[in-house]
PDB file of C-alpha atoms in Angstrom:
ATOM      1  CA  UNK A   1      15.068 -22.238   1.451  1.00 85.00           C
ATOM      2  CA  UNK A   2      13.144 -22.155  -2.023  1.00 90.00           C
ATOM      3  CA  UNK A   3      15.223 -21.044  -4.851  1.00 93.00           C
ATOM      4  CA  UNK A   4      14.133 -20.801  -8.093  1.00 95.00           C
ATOM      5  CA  UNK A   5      15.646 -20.638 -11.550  1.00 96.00           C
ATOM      6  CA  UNK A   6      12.691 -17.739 -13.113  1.00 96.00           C
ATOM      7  CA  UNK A   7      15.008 -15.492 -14.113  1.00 96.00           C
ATOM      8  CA  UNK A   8      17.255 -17.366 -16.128  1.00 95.00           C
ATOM      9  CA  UNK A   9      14.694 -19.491 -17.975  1.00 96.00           C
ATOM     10  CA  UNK A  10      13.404 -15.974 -18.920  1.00 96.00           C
ATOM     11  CA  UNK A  11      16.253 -15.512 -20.258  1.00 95.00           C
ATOM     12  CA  UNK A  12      16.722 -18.230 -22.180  1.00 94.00           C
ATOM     13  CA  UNK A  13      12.807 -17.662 -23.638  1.00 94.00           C
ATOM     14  CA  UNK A  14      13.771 -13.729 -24.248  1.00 95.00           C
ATOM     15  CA  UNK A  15      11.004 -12.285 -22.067  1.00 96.00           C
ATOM     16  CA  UNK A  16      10.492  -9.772 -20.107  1.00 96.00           C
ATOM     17  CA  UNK A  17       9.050  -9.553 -16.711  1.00 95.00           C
ATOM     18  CA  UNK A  18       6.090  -8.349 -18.174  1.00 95.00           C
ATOM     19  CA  UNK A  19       5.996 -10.935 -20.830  1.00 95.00           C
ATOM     20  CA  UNK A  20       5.699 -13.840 -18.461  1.00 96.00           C
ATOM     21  CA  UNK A  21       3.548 -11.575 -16.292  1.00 96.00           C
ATOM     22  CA  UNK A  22       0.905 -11.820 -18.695  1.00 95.00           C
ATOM     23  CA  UNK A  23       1.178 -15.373 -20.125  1.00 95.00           C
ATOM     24  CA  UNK A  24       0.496 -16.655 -16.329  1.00 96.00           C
ATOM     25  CA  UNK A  25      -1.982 -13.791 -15.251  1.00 94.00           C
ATOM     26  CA  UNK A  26       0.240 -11.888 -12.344  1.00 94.00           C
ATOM     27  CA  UNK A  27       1.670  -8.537 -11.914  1.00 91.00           C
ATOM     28  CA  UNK A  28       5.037  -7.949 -12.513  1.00 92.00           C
ATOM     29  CA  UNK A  29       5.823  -7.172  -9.761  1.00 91.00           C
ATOM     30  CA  UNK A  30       4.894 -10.740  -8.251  1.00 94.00           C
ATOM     31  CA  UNK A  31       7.548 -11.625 -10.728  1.00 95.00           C
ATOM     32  CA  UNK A  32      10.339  -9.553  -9.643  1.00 94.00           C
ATOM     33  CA  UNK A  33       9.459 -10.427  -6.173  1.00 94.00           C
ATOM     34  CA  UNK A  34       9.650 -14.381  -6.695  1.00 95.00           C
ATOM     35  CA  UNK A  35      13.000 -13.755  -8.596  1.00 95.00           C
ATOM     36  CA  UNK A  36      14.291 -11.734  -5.976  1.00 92.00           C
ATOM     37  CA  UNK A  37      13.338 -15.041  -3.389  1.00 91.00           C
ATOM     38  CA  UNK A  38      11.238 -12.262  -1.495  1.00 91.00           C
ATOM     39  CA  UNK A  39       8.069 -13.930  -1.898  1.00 93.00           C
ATOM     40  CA  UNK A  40       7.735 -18.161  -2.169  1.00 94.00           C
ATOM     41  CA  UNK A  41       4.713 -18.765  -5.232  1.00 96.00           C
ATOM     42  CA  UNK A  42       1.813 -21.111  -4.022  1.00 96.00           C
ATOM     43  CA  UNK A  43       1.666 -24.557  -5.833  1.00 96.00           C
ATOM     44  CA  UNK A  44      -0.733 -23.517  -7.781  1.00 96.00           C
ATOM     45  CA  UNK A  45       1.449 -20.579  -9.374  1.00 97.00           C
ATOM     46  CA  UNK A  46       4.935 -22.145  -8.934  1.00 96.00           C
ATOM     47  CA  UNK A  47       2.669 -24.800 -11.472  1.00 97.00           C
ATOM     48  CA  UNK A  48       1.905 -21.921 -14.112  1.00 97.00           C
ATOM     49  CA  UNK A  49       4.851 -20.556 -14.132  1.00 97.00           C
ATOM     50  CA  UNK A  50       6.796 -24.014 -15.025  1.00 97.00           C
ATOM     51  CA  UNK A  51       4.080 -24.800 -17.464  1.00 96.00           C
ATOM     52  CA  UNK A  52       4.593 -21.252 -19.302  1.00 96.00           C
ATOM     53  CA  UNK A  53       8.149 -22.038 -19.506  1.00 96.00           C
ATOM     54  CA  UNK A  54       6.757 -26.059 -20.502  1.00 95.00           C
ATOM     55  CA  UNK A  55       9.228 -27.546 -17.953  1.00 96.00           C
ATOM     56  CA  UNK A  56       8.312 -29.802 -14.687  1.00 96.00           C
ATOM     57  CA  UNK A  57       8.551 -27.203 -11.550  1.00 95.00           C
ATOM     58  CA  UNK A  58      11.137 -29.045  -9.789  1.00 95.00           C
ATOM     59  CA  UNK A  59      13.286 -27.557 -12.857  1.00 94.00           C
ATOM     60  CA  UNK A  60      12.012 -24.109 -11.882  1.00 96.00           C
ATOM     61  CA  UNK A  61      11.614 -24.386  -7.793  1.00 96.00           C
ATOM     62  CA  UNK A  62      14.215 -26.387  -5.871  1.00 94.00           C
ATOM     63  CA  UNK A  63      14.932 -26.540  -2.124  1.00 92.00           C
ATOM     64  CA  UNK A  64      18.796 -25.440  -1.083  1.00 85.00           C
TER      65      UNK A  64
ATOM     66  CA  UNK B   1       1.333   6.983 -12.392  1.00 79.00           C
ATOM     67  CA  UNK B   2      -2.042   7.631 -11.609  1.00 81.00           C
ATOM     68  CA  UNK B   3      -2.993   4.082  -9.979  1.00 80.00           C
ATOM     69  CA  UNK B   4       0.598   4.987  -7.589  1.00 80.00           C
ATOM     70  CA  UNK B   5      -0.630   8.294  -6.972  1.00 83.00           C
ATOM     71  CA  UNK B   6      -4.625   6.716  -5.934  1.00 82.00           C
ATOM     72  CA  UNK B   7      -2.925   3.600  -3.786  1.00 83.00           C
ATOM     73  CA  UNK B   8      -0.322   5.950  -1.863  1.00 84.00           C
ATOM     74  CA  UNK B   9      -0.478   5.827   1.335  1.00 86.00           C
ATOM     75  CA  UNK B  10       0.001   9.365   1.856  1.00 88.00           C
ATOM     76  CA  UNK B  11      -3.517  10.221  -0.119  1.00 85.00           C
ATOM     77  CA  UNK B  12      -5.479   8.735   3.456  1.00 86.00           C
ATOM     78  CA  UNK B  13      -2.313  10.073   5.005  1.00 89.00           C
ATOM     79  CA  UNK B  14      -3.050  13.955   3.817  1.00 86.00           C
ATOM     80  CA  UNK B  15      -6.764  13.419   4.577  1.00 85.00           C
ATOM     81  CA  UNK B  16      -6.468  11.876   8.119  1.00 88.00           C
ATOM     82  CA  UNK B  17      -4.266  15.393   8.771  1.00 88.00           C
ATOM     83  CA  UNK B  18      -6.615  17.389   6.835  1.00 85.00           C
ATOM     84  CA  UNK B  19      -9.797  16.354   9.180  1.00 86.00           C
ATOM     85  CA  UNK B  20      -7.398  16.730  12.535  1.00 87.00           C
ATOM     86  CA  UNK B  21      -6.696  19.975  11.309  1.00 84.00           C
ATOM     87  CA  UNK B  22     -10.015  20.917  10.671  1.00 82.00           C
ATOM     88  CA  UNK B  23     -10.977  19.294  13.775  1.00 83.00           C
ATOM     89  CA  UNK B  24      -8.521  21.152  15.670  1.00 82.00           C
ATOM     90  CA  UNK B  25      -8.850  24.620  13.780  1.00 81.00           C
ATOM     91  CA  UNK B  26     -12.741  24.396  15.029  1.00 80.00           C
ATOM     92  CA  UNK B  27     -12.212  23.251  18.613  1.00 78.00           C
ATOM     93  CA  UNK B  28      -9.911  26.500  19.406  1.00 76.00           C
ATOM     94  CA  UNK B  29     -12.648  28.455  19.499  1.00 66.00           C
ATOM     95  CA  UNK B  30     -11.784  31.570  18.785  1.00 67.00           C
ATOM     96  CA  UNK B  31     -13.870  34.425  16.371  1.00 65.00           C
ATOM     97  CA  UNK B  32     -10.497  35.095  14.271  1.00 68.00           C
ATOM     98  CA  UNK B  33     -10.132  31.567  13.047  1.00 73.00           C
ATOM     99  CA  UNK B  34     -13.456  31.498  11.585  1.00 77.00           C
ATOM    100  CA  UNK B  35     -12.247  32.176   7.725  1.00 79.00           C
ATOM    101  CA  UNK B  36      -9.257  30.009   8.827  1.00 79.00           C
ATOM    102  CA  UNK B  37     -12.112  26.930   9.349  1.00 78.00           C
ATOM    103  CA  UNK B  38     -13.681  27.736   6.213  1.00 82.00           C
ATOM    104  CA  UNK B  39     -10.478  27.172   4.060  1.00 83.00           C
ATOM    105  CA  UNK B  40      -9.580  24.456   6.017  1.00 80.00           C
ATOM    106  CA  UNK B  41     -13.281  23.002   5.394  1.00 82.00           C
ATOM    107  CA  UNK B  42     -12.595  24.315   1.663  1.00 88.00           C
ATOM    108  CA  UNK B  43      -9.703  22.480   1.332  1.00 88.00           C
ATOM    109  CA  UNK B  44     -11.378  19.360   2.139  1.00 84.00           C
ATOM    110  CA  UNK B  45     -13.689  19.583   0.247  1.00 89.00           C
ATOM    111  CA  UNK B  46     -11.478  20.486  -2.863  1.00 91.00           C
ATOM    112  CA  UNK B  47      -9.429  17.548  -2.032  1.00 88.00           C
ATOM    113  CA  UNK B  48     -12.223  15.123  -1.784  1.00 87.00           C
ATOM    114  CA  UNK B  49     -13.928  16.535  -5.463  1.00 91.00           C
ATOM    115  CA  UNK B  50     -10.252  16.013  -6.409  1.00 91.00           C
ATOM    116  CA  UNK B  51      -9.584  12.663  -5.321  1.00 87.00           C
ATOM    117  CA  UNK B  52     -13.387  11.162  -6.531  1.00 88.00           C
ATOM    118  CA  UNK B  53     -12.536  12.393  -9.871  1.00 92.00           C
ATOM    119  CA  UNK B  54      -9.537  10.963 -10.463  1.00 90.00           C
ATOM    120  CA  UNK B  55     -10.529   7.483  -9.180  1.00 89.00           C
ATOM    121  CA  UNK B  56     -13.323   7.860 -11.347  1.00 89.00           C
ATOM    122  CA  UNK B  57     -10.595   8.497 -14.324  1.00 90.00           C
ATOM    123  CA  UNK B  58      -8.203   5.294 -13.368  1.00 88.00           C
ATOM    124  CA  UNK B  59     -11.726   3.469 -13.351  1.00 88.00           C
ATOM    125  CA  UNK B  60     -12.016   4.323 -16.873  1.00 89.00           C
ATOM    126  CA  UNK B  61      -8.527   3.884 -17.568  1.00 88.00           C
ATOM    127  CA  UNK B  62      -8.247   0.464 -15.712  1.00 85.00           C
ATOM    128  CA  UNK B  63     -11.103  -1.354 -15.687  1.00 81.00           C
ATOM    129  CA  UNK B  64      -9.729  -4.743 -14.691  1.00 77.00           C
ATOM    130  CA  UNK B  65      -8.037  -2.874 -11.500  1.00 76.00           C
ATOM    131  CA  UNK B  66     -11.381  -0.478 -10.264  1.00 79.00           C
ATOM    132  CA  UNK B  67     -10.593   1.049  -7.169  1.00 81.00           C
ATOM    133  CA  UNK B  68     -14.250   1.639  -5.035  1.00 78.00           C
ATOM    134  CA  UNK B  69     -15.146   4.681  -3.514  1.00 74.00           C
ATOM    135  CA  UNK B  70     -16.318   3.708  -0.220  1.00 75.00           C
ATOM    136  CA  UNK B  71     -15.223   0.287  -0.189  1.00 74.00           C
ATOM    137  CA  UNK B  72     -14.091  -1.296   3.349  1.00 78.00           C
ATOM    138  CA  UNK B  73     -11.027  -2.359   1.359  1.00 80.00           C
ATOM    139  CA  UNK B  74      -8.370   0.551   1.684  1.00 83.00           C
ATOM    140  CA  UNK B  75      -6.936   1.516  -1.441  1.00 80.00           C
ATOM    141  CA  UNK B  76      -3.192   1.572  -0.705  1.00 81.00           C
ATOM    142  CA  UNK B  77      -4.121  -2.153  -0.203  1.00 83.00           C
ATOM    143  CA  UNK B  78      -2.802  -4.182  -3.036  1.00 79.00           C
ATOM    144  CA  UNK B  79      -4.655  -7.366  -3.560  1.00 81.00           C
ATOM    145  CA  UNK B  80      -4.407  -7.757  -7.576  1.00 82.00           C
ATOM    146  CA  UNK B  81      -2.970 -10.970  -7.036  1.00 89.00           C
ATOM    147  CA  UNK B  82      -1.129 -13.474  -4.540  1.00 93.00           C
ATOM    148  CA  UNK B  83       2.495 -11.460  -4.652  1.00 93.00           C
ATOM    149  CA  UNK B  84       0.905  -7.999  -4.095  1.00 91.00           C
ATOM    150  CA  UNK B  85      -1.477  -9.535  -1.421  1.00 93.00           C
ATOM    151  CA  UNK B  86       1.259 -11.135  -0.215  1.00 94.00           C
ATOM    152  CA  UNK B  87       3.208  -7.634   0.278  1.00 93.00           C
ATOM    153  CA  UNK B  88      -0.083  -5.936   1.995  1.00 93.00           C
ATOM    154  CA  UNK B  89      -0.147  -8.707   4.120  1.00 95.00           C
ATOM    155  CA  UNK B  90       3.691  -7.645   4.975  1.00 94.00           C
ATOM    156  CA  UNK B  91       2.622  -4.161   5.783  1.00 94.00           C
ATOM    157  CA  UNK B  92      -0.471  -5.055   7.759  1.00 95.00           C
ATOM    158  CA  UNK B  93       2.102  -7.214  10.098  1.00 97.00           C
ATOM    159  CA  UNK B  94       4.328  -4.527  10.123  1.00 96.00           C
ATOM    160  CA  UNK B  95       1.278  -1.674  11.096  1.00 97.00           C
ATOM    161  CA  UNK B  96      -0.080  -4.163  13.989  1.00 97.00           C
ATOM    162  CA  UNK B  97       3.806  -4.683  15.543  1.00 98.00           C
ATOM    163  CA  UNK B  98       3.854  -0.770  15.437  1.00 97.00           C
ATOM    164  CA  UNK B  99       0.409  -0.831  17.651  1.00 97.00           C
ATOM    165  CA  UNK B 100       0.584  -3.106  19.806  1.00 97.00           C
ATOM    166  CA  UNK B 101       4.176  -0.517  21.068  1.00 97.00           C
ATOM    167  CA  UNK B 102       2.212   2.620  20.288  1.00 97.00           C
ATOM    168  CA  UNK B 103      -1.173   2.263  21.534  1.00 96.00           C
ATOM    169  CA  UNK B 104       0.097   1.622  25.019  1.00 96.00           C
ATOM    170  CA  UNK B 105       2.441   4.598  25.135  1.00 96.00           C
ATOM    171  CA  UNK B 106       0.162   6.582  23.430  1.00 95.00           C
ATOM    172  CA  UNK B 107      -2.411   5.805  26.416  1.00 94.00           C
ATOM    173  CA  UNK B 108       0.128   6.641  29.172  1.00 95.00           C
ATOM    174  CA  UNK B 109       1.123   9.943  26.891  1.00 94.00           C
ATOM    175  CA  UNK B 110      -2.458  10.909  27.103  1.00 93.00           C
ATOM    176  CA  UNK B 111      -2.639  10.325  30.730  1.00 93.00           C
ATOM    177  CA  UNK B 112      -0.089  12.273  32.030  1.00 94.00           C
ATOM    178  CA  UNK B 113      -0.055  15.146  29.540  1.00 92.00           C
ATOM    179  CA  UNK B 114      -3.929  15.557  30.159  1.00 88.00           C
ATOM    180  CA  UNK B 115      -3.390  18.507  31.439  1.00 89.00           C
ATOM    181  CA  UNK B 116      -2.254  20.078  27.821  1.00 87.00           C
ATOM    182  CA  UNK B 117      -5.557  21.131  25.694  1.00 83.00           C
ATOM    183  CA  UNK B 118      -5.401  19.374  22.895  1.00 85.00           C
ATOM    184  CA  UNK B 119      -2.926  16.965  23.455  1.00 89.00           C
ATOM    185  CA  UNK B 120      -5.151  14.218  23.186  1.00 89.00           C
ATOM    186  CA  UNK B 121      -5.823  15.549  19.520  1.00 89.00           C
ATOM    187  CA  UNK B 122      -2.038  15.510  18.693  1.00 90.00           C
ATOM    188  CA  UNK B 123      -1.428  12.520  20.069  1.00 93.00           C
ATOM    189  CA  UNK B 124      -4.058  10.708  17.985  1.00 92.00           C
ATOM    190  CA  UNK B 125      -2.647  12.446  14.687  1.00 92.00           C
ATOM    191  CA  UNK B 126       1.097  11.320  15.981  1.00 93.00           C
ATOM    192  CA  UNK B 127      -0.764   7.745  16.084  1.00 94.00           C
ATOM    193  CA  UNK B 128      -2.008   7.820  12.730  1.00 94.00           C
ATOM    194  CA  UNK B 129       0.931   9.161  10.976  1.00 94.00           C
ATOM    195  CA  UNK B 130       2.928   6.706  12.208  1.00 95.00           C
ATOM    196  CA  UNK B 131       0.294   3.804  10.898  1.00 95.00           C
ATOM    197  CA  UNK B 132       0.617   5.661   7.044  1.00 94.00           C
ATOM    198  CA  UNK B 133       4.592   5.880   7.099  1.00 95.00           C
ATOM    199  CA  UNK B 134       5.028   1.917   8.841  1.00 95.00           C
ATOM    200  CA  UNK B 135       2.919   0.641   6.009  1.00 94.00           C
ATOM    201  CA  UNK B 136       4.501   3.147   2.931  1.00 93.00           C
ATOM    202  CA  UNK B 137       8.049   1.958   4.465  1.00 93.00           C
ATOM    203  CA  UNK B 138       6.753  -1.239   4.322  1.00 92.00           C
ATOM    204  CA  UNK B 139       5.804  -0.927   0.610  1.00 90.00           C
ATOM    205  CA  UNK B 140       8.793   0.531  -0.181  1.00 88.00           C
ATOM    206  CA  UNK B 141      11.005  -2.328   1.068  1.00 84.00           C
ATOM    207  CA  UNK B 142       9.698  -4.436  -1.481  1.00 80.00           C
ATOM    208  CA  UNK B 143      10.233  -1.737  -4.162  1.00 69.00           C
ATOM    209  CA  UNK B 144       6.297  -1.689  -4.839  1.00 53.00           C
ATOM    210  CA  UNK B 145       5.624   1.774  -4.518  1.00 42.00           C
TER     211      UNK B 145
END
């Protein structure tokens, strides 16, 4: 199962949902939803949102 | 609030009941339910004059989200980006699991109440209502409506 670590580097950066919403060009919504584990991001967003948080995404996404 | 109110479910929800009303309001037939057509065919109309106008007031309000008019898109359908099309996609799954049950009951409902005027009519509306509240419920389990 994909897990992912979103909500706590958000933390750690002080945004909001909304914040990191914009900076990668979703809804937040589609934010809440990945943190939640509702929804797994394609590559191609699971890539955007490590780069907005300038990490690799194995740091963000990880398989448990 | 007004893009939630425009991408309800319920807005196609109220119409689709609105039409089978009027539908079924005309087909009765009788001279006393005349004026009852008209405000039925009033409301309609009133609701559609209604509902143009206020897309055409999110369309100012949101350009980078337009909903269309006559597009063959639905507008409860959420397709701003992967997540939301990923929760329509959700709902769609969920509407055609609630078909491929209903349709077939449905059918044998209509065949042996044929008998009942109308029941064809109400049957149809039963069918549709169900389609609006599978994909709202749907919605709501992902706490996007």
């Amino acid at each position: 199962m994909l897990e992912n670590r979103v909500r706590e580097l958000r933390a750690r950066f002080r945004w909001t949902q909304d914040d990191l919403a914009k900076k990668i060009g979703v809804t937040r919504q589609t934010i809440g939803l990945i943190e939640k584990g509702d929804y797994a991001p394609s590559v191609a967003l699971a890539l955007k949102i490590a780069k907005a948080f300038e990490v690799q995404v194995e740091e963000v996404f990880y398989l448990k | 609030m007004l893009p939630k109110i425009l991408r309800s479910p319920f807005i196609p929800m109220f119409s689709y009941l609105l039409i089978l009303g009027f539908l079924f309001i005309s087909m009765i037939g009788s001279e006393n339910n005349q004026s009852l057509v008209r405000v039925c065919l009033l409301i309609l109309m009133a609701f559609t004059l209604v509902w143009v106008s206020l897309i055409q007031l999110n369309n100012r309000k949101y350009p980078e989200s337009k909903i269309k008019y006559l597009g063959a898109i639905p507008p409860e359908f959420r397709e701003m980006d992967e997540g939301q099309q990923w929760v329509t996609y959700k709902a769609c799954r969920s509407v055609y699991i609630y078909y491929s049950y209903a349709l077939p009951l449905i059918v044998g409902l209509c065949f042996a109440l044929s008998n009942i005027k109308f029941m064809t009519l109400l049957l149809l509306g039963v069918l549709g209502i169900g389609q609006y509240i599978i994909y709202w419920l749907s919605i709501r389990k992902f706490k996007q409506f």
